[in-house]
Each structure stands twice: as C-alpha cells, then as structure tokens.
Coordinates of C-alpha atoms and ligand atoms in Angstrom, one line a residue:
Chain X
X1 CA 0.0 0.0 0.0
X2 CA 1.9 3.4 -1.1
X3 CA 2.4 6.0 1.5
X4 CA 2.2 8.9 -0.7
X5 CA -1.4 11.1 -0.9
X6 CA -3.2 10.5 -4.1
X7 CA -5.6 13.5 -5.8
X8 CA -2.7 16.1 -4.7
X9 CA -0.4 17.7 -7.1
X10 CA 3.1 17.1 -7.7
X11 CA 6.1 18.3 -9.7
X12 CA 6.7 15.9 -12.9
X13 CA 9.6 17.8 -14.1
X14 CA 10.7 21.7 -14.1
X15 CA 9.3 22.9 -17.3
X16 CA 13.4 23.3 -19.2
X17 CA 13.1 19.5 -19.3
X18 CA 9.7 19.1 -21.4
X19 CA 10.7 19.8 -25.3
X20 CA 8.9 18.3 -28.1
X21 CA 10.3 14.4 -27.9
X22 CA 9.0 12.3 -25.8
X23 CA 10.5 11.8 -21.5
X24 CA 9.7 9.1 -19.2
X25 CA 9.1 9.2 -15.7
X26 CA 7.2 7.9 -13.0
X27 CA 5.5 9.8 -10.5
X28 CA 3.5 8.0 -7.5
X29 CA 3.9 4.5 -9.1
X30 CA 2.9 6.0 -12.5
X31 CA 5.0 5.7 -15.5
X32 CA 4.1 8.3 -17.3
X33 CA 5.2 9.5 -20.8
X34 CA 5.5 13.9 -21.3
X35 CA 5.9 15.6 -23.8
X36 CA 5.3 19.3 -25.4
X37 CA 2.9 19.9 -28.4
X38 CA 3.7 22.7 -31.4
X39 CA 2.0 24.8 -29.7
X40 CA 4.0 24.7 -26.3
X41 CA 1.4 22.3 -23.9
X42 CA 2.7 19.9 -22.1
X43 CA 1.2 16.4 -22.5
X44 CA 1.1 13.7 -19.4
X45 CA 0.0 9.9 -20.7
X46 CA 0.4 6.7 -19.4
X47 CA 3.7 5.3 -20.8
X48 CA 1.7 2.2 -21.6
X49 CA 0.2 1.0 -25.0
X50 CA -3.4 -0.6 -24.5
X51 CA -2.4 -3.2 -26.9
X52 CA 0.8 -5.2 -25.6
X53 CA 1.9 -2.4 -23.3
X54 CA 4.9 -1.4 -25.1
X55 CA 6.1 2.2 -23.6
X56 CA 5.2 4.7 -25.3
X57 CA 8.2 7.0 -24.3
X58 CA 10.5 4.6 -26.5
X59 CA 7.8 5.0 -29.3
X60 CA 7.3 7.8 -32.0
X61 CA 6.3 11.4 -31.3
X62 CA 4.7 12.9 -35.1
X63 CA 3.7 16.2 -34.8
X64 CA 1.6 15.7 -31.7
X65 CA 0.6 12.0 -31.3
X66 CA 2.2 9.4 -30.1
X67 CA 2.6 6.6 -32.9
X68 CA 3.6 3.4 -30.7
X69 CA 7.0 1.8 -31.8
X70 CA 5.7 -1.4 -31.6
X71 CA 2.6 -2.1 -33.9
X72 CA 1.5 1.5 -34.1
X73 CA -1.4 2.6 -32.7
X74 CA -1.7 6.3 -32.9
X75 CA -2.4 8.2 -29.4
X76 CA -3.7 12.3 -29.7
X77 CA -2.8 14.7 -26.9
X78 CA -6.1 13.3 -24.6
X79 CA -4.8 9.2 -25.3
X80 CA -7.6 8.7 -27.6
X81 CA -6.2 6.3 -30.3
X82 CA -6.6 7.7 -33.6
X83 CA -5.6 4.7 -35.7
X84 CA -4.8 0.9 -35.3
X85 CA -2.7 -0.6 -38.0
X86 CA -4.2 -3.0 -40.9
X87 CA -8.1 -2.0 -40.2
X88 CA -10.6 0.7 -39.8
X89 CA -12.2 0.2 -36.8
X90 CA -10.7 1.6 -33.4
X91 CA -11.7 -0.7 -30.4
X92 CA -13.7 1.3 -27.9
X93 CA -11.5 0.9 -25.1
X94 CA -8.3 1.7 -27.3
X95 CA -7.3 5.0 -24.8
X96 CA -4.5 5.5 -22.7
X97 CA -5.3 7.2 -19.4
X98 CA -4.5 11.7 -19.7
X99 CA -2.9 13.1 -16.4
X100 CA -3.9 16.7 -15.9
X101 CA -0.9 19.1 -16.1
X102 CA -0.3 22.7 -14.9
X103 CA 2.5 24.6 -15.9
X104 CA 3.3 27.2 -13.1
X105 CA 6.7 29.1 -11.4
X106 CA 9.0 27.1 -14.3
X107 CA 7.4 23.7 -12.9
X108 CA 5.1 21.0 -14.3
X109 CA 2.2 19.8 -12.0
X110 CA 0.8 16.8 -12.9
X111 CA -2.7 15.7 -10.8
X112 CA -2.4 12.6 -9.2
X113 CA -6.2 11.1 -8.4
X114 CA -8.8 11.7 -10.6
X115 CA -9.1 13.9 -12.9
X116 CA -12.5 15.8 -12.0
X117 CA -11.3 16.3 -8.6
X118 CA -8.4 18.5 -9.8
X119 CA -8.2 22.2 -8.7
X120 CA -5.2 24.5 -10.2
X121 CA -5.8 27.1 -7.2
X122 CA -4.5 24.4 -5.0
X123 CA -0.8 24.3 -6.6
X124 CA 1.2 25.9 -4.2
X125 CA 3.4 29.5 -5.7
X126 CA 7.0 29.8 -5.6
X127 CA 7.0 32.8 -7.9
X128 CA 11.2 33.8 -7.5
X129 CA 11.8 30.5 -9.9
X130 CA 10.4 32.4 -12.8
X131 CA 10.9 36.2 -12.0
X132 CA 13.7 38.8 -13.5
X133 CA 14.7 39.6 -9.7
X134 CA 16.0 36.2 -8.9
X135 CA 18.6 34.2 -10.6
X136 CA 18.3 30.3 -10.1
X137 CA 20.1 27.3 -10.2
X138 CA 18.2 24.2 -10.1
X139 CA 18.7 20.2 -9.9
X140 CA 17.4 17.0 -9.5
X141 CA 18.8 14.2 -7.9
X142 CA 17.2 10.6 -7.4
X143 CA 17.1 9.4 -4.0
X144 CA 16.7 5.6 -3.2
X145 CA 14.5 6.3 -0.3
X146 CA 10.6 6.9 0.7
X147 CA 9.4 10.6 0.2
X148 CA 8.4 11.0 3.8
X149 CA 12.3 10.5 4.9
X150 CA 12.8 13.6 2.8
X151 CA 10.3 15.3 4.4
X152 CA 11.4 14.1 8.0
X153 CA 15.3 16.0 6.5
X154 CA 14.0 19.1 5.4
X155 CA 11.8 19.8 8.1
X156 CA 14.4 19.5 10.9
X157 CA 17.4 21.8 9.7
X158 CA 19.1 21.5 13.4
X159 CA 21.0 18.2 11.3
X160 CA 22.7 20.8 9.0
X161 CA 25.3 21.2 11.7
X162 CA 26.4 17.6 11.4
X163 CA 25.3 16.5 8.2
X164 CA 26.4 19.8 6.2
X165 CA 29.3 21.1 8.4
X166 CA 31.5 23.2 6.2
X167 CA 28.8 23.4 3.6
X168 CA 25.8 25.2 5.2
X169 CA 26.3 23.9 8.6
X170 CA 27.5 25.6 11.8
X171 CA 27.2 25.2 15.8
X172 CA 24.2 27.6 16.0
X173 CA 22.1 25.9 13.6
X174 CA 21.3 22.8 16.2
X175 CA 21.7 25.5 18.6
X176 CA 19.3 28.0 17.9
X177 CA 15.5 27.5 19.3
X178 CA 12.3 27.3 17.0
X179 CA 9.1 28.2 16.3
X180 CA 6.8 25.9 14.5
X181 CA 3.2 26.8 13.5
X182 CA 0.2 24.9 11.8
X183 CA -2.3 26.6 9.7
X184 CA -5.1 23.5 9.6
X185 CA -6.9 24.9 7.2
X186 CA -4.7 25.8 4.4
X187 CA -2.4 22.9 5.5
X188 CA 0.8 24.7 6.1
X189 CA 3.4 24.1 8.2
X190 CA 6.1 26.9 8.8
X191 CA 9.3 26.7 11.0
X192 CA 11.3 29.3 12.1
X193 CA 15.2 29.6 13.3
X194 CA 16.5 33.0 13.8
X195 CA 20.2 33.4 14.4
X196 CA 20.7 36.8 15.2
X197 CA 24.5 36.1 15.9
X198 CA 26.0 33.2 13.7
X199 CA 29.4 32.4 11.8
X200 CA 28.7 32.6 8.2
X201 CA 29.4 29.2 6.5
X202 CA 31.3 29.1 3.6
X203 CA 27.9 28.8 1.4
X204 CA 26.6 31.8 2.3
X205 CA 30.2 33.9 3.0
X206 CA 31.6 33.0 -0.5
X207 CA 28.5 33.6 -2.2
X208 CA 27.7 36.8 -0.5
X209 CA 31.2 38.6 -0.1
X210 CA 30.3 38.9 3.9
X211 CA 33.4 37.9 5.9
X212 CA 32.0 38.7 9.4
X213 CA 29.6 37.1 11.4
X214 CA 26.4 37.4 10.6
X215 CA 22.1 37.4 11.2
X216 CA 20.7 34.2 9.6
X217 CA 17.3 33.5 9.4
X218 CA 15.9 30.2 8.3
X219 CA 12.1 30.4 7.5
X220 CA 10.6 27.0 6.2
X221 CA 7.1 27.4 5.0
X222 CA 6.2 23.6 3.5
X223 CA 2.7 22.9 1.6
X224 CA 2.6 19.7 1.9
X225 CA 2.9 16.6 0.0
X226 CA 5.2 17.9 -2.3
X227 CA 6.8 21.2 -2.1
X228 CA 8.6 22.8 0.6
X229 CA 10.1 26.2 0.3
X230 CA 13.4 27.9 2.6
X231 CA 13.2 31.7 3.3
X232 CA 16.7 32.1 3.8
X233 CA 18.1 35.7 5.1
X234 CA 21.3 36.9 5.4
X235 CA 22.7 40.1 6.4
X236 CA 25.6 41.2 9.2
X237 CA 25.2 40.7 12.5
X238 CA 22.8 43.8 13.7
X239 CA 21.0 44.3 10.6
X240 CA 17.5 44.3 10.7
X241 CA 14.7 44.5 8.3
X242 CA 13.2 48.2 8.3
X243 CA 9.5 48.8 9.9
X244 CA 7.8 49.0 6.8
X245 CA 9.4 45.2 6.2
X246 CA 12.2 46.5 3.5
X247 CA 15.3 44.9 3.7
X248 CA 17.7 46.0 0.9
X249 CA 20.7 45.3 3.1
X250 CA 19.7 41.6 3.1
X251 CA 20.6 38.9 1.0
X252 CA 17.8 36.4 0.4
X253 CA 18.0 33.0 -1.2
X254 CA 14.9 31.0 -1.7
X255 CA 15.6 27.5 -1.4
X256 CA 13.0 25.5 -2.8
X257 CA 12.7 21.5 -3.0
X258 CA 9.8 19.5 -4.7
X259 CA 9.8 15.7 -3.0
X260 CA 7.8 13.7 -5.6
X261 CA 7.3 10.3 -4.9
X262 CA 8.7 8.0 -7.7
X263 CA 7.9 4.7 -6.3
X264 CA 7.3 3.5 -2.9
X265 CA 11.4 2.9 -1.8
X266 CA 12.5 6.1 -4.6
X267 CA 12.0 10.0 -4.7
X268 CA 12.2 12.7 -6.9
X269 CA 14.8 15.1 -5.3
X270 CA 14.1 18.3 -6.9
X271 CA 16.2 21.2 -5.7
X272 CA 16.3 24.7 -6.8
X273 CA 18.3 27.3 -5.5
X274 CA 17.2 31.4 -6.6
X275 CA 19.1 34.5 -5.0
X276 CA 18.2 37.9 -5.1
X277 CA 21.8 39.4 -5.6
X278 CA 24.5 38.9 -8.1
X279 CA 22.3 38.2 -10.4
X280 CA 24.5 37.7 -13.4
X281 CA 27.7 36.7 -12.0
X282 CA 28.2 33.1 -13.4
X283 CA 30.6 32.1 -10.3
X284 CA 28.2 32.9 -7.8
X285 CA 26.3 30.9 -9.7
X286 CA 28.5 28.1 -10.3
X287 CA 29.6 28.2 -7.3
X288 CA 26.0 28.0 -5.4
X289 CA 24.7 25.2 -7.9
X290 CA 28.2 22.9 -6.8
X291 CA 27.9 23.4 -3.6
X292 CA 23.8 22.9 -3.1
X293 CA 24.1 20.0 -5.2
X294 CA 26.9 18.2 -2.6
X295 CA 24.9 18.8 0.2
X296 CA 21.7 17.3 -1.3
X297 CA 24.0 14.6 -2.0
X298 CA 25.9 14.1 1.2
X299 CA 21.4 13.6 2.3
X300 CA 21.2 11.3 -0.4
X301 CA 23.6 9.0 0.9
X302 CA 22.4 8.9 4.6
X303 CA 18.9 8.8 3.2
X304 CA 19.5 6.1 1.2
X305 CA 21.1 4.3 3.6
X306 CA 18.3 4.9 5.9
X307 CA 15.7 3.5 3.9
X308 CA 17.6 -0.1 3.8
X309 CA 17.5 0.2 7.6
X310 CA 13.6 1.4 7.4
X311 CA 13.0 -1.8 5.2
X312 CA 14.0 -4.5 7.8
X313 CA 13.2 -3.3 10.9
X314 CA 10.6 -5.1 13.2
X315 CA 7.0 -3.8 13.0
X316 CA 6.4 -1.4 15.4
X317 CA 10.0 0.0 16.0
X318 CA 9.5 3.0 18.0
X319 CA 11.3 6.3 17.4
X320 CA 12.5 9.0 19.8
X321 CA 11.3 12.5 19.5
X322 CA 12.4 15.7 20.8
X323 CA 11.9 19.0 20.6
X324 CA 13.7 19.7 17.1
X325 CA 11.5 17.0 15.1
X326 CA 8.4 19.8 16.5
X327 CA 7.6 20.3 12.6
X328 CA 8.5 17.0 11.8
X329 CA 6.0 15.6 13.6
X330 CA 3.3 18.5 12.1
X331 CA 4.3 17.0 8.7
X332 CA 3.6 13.5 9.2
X333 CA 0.4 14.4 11.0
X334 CA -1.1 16.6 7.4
X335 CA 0.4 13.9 5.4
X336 CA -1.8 11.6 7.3
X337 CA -4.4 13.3 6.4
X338 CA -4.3 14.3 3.1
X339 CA -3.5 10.1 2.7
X340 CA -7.2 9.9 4.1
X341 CA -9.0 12.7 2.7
X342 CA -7.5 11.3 -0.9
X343 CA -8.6 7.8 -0.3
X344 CA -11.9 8.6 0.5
X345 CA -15.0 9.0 -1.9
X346 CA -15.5 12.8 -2.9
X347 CA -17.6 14.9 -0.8
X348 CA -21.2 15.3 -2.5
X349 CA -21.8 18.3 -3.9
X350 CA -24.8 20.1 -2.7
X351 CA -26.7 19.2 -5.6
X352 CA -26.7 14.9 -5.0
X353 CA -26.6 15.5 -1.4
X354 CA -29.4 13.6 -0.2
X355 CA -29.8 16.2 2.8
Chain L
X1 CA 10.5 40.2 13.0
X2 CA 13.1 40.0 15.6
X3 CA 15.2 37.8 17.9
X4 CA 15.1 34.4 18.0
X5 CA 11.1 33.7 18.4
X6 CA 9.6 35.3 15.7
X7 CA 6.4 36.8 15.7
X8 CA 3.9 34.9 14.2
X9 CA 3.8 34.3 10.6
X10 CA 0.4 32.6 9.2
X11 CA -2.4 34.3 9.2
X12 CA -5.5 32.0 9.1
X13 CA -7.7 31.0 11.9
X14 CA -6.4 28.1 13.0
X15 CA -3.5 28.2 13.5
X16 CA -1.3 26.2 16.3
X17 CA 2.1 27.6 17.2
X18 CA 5.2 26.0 19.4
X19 CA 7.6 28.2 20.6
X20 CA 10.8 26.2 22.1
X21 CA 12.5 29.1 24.8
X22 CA 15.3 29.8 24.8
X23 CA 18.1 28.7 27.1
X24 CA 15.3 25.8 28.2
X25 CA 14.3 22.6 26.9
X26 CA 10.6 24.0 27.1
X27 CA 8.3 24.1 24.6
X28 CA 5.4 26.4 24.8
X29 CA 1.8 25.6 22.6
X30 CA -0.3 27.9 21.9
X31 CA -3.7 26.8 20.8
X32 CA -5.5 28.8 18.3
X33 CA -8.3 29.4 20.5
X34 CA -6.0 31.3 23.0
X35 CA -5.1 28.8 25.4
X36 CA -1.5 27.7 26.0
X37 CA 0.5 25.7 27.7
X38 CA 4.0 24.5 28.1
X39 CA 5.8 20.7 28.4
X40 CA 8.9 18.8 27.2
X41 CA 7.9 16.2 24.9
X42 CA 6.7 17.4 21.3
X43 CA 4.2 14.8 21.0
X44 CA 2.8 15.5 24.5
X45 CA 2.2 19.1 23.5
X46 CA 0.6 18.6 19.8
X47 CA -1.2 16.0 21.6
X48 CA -3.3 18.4 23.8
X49 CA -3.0 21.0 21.1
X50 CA -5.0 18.9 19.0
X51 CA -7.5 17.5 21.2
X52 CA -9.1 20.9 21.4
X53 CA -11.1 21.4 22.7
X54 CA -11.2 18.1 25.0
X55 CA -8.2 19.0 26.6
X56 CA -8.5 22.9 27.1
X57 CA -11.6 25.4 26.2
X58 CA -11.2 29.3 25.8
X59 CA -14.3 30.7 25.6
X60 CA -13.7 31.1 21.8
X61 CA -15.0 28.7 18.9
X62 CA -14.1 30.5 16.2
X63 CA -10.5 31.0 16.1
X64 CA -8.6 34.0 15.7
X65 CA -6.7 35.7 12.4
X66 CA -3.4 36.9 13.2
X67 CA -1.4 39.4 11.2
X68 CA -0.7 38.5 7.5
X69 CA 2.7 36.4 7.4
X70 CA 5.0 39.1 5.2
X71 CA 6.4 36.5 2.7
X72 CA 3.8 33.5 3.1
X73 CA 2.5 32.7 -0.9
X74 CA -0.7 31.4 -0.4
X75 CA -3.3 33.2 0.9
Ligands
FES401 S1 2.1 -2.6 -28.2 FE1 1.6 -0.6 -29.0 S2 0.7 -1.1 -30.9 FE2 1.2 -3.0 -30.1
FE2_402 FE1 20.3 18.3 4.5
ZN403 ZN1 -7.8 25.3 22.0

C-alpha cells in the first residue's frame, strides 16, 4: 500500500526538461510519458500502449501524437487512439489514461487522483523560480529512499550542523531555538530559526562577499505533499529588516525542493536554489549550484542508507522524538491526512446530497 | 521580525504555534483558541493542542486571524 497522498499535485519535471520528444518518468507509481505539443502544452499519458503495453516513451512522437514503436497505434494529446494498423475500426477501449498538467513558477504539475477532482488554485506558488529579480540554479537528484524520509530531513534543519558542516552547517544551527506553526486549514506548516548572531558558512560567506559574522534566518514554509520552500536571510550581524518590512541590506535566497514520490522505496529530489543578488555573476552561480548539489547529495547518501534500515526493521519500531522534530511531527500528521482525505470518496456536492 | 522567536507568521484562523524558549528545553503551545500551555515532549504538546477542545476550552470557537505572514504565498 503506497504512503504517498493520491488527488494532490506534484512536480513531474521543471518545465526546461519538457521539449517536443517524448521523456519518461514515473510519478507516484505511475509511468508516465510527457511531452510538449507545437503549440508549447505539455502532455502527461500513461507510458503504456493498450495493446501489448509497449512504452510509449520509447515509441514515436509525429507532430503531436504518439505513434507506438511497436505495432503502431496512434495516441492524440487526450490518449484517444486515432488509428490501429491493418483495419478501420478503433476498439472502444483503445485510450490511454490523460494526467492533468499545470505549468506554473517554471514547474510541471501533474494531478495525481482523478481527474474531476483536480483544482489548479491548490498548486502551491513559488514565484522567484520564474521572476527577473532572482537568478536560479536548479537540480534534481534521485534518491533511493521513501518521500516522507525527505520530508522528516527538510523539516528539521538543526541536522545541518552535522550533516552539512562546512557546507551550510554551523554550531548555531542545532543550537538556535524554533518556532513551528500549523495553519489546519490551508495545510501549512512553517518553522522558524532565527540566528541573530552566527558564523557565516562558507555557502553563504563565498557567495555573499560577507566575511563577518552574521544574522541568519531560516524560515521553512512547506505545503505539503510535495513542495517545501526555505526563506533564507542573510545580512551582518545587527542588521534588521526596516519597519515598513524593507530589507535591501539583506541577502535572500529561496531554497526550494519538490519531494515527488517515484515509487514507494525512490524520490524525486528536486532542488532549486534562486538569489536575489548577483544576479549575473556566473561564479556565484556556479559556485551555489556545486555546492547545493553536494549537500543534497551528502542527504542522499544517509537517506538512502536509511531506507535499507527502514525496510527491515521489526514492525512497530519505536522512534525518539524531541523538541527539534516539532515540525517534523506536524508534517507526518497533514500527510496523514491528506492520505485519508484522498482515499476517501468525494464529498457530494450540494446538488446529489441527499440532505 | 526580531530575535530568536519570531512573531507569528500565518495568518489564518487556526493556527497552532510552538515556541521552544530559549536557554530551556521547554516548549510552549499555543492553541488557536487562546489557550497555551508548556511541556517537554513534542508529541505530548501537539497532543493536547489537537485535542481541542477536550483537553483545554477558551471561551472562543471561532478562532482568531493573526497578522498577515510578510512572505507567506498562499493566501
Ligand atoms: S504494443 Fe503498442 S501497438 Fe502493439
Ligand atoms: Fe540536509
Ligand atoms: Zn484550543
């Protein structure tokens, strides 16, 4: 039985990766075939032929159907089958399932559940990866581990002292008290860790120019399932946002990650990394994607390595919790939820209520 | 904005909030509906926090907005 939430949305692919050939990938135990039509929509179908199930993904994209590399049945942009070969009639069932796809904030957002239940306004905004004032660097990295360990990572950055040290890690991180809060209606969780006095790790102090110490404010704002979004703030030790909430002396970089379950032992690592500074220096660049990308893999490795550990452990191995895994525990408690609220039928509408 | 608690940032009407103090291993939660109280065991807390309003009743059903989080995306 998958852990993952189904009618939620989650990130296929960043939008740079969807041209007009046909990509494979599998999202929440879906293989799923994506591509982009002339006229710049991107297409989500089941990489599946209803014949003898030959992927479509290593079949034939002309102009914008999918002609199947097997025996050739002919999919349109829905996964109607427009042709079969050597006869005129089309079997009624010949259709490959459609995923519904929004393109938003340079990402793809495919609906996982069914279809009528989809609603766009629900897609969570991260509007800095697609906006003139931030330059971005952006990765992805596949992760041999169940989403929710992710989830368990990002939400408790206190391990950044010991995980990252040298990267983005210092003492104060793990020292440094939080805040957590819980909006249950719009199913938010945001935790807060404001070092007002902190060494600057070599992430921030090479990217930044700042040599001294420094204020460092870490402001995680996840929408769970699938994307989670770091407010981070920089500036020297003493300098404070103005009243009016300006903060031109600051440097900000919005970390953002989209965890999309691929299967129910692998993840989708998306990582993304936009500044609001040296916007068109390539080594600052360079230099931010290097680094970012070896500390999501130095949590690739111990995730990974958890996950073999998860797998054979007795039922009913019990955890210790303490006052960092706070938003941790949040997390799993609105995953639960949306796991429920996604199983369950829909909620009648007022007209076939029976009330 | 300032110091290490920081004021709070969503703004619906539900919203729970833990505060670990500083300098303590305390954790303070405060319930949407006003109440609060403090413990040492995360799961302890969020579960009285949650069990509004078995565990704790302000006179309040309704919840109450605080101030628009500055940088929060979704409204
Ligand atoms: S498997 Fe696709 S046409 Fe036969
Ligand atoms: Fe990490
Ligand atoms: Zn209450």
């Amino acid at each position: 039985m998958p852990t993952w939430s189904r009618n939620q949305w989650y990130v296929a692919a960043y939008s740079a990766e969807i041209s007009h050939e046909l990509f494979a990938r599998t999202i929440c135990g879906e293989p799923l075939v994506l591509y982009r039509t002339t006229g710049g929509d991107v297409v989500a179908l089941e990489d599946r032929c209803v014949h003898r199930r030959y992927p479509l993904s290593k079949s034939h994209l002309i102009d914008d159907t999918i002609v199947c590399g097997y025996h050739g049945f002919t999919y349109d942009q829905c996964g109607t089958c427009l042709a079969a070969p050597g006869q005129k009639r089309i079997p009624r069932t010949a259709r490959v399932p459609a995923f519904t796809i929004v393109e938003q904030d340079s990402l793809v957002w495919v609906w996982i559940g069914d279809n009528d239940r989809s609603d766009e306004a629900l897609i969570p905004r991260a509007p800095w990866l697609d906006s003139p004032e931030y330059t971005v660097v952006r990765g992805m990295e596949p992760l041999q581990a169940r989403y929710e360990l992710l989830v368990d990572n990002l939400l408790d950055l206190s391990h950044e002292t010991y995980l990252h040290g040298g990267y983005i890690g210092t003492p104060e991180v793990a020292q440094t008290p939080i805040t957590t809060e819980v909006d249950e209606d719009a199913g938010v969780i945001y935790v807060s860790r404001h070092m007002d006095d902190a060494a600057c790790p070599p992430f921030y102090a090479e990217s930044t120019g700042i040599t001294g110490r420094i204020a460092r404010w870490q402001d995680i704002e996840y929408h769970p399932p699938c994307l989670y979004l770091l407010h981070s703030r920089i500036a020297p030790t003493g300098d404070l946002p103005a009243d009016d909430g300006t903060d031109d002396h600051a440097f900000h970089v919005e970390v953002v990650y989209a965890i999309t379950p691929e299967t129910e032992h692998s993840t989708h690592d998306f990582w993304m990394v936009a500044r609001d500074f040296a916007l068109a220096d390539q080594h600052v660049s360079d230099f931010l994607a290097e680094n970012n990308r070896t500390v999501v893999l130095q949590d690739v490795v111990a995730l990974d390595v958890l996950e073999t550990i998860v797998e054979g452990e007795k039922e009913h191995y019990q955890e210790l919790s303490i006052n960092i895994d706070t938003g941790g525990l949040a997390a799993r408690r609105l995953l639960k939820r949306q796991r429920e609220a996604g199983e369950a039928a829909p909620e009648p509408t007022a007209a076939t209520s029976t009330r | 904005m300032t110091g290490p608690s920081p004021s709070r940032m969503l703004a619906g009407r539900h919203v729970y909030r833990v505060v670990s103090q500083l300098g303590t291993d305390l954790l303070v939660g405060h319930c949407w509906c006003g109440e609060e109280r403090s413990a040492e065991d995360p799961i302890e807390l969020w579960e009285w926090l949650l069990a509004h309003p078995e565990t704790h009743d302000a006179n309040s059903a309704a919840g109450a907005a605080g101030p628009p989080g500055d940088r929060l995306v979704r409204t």
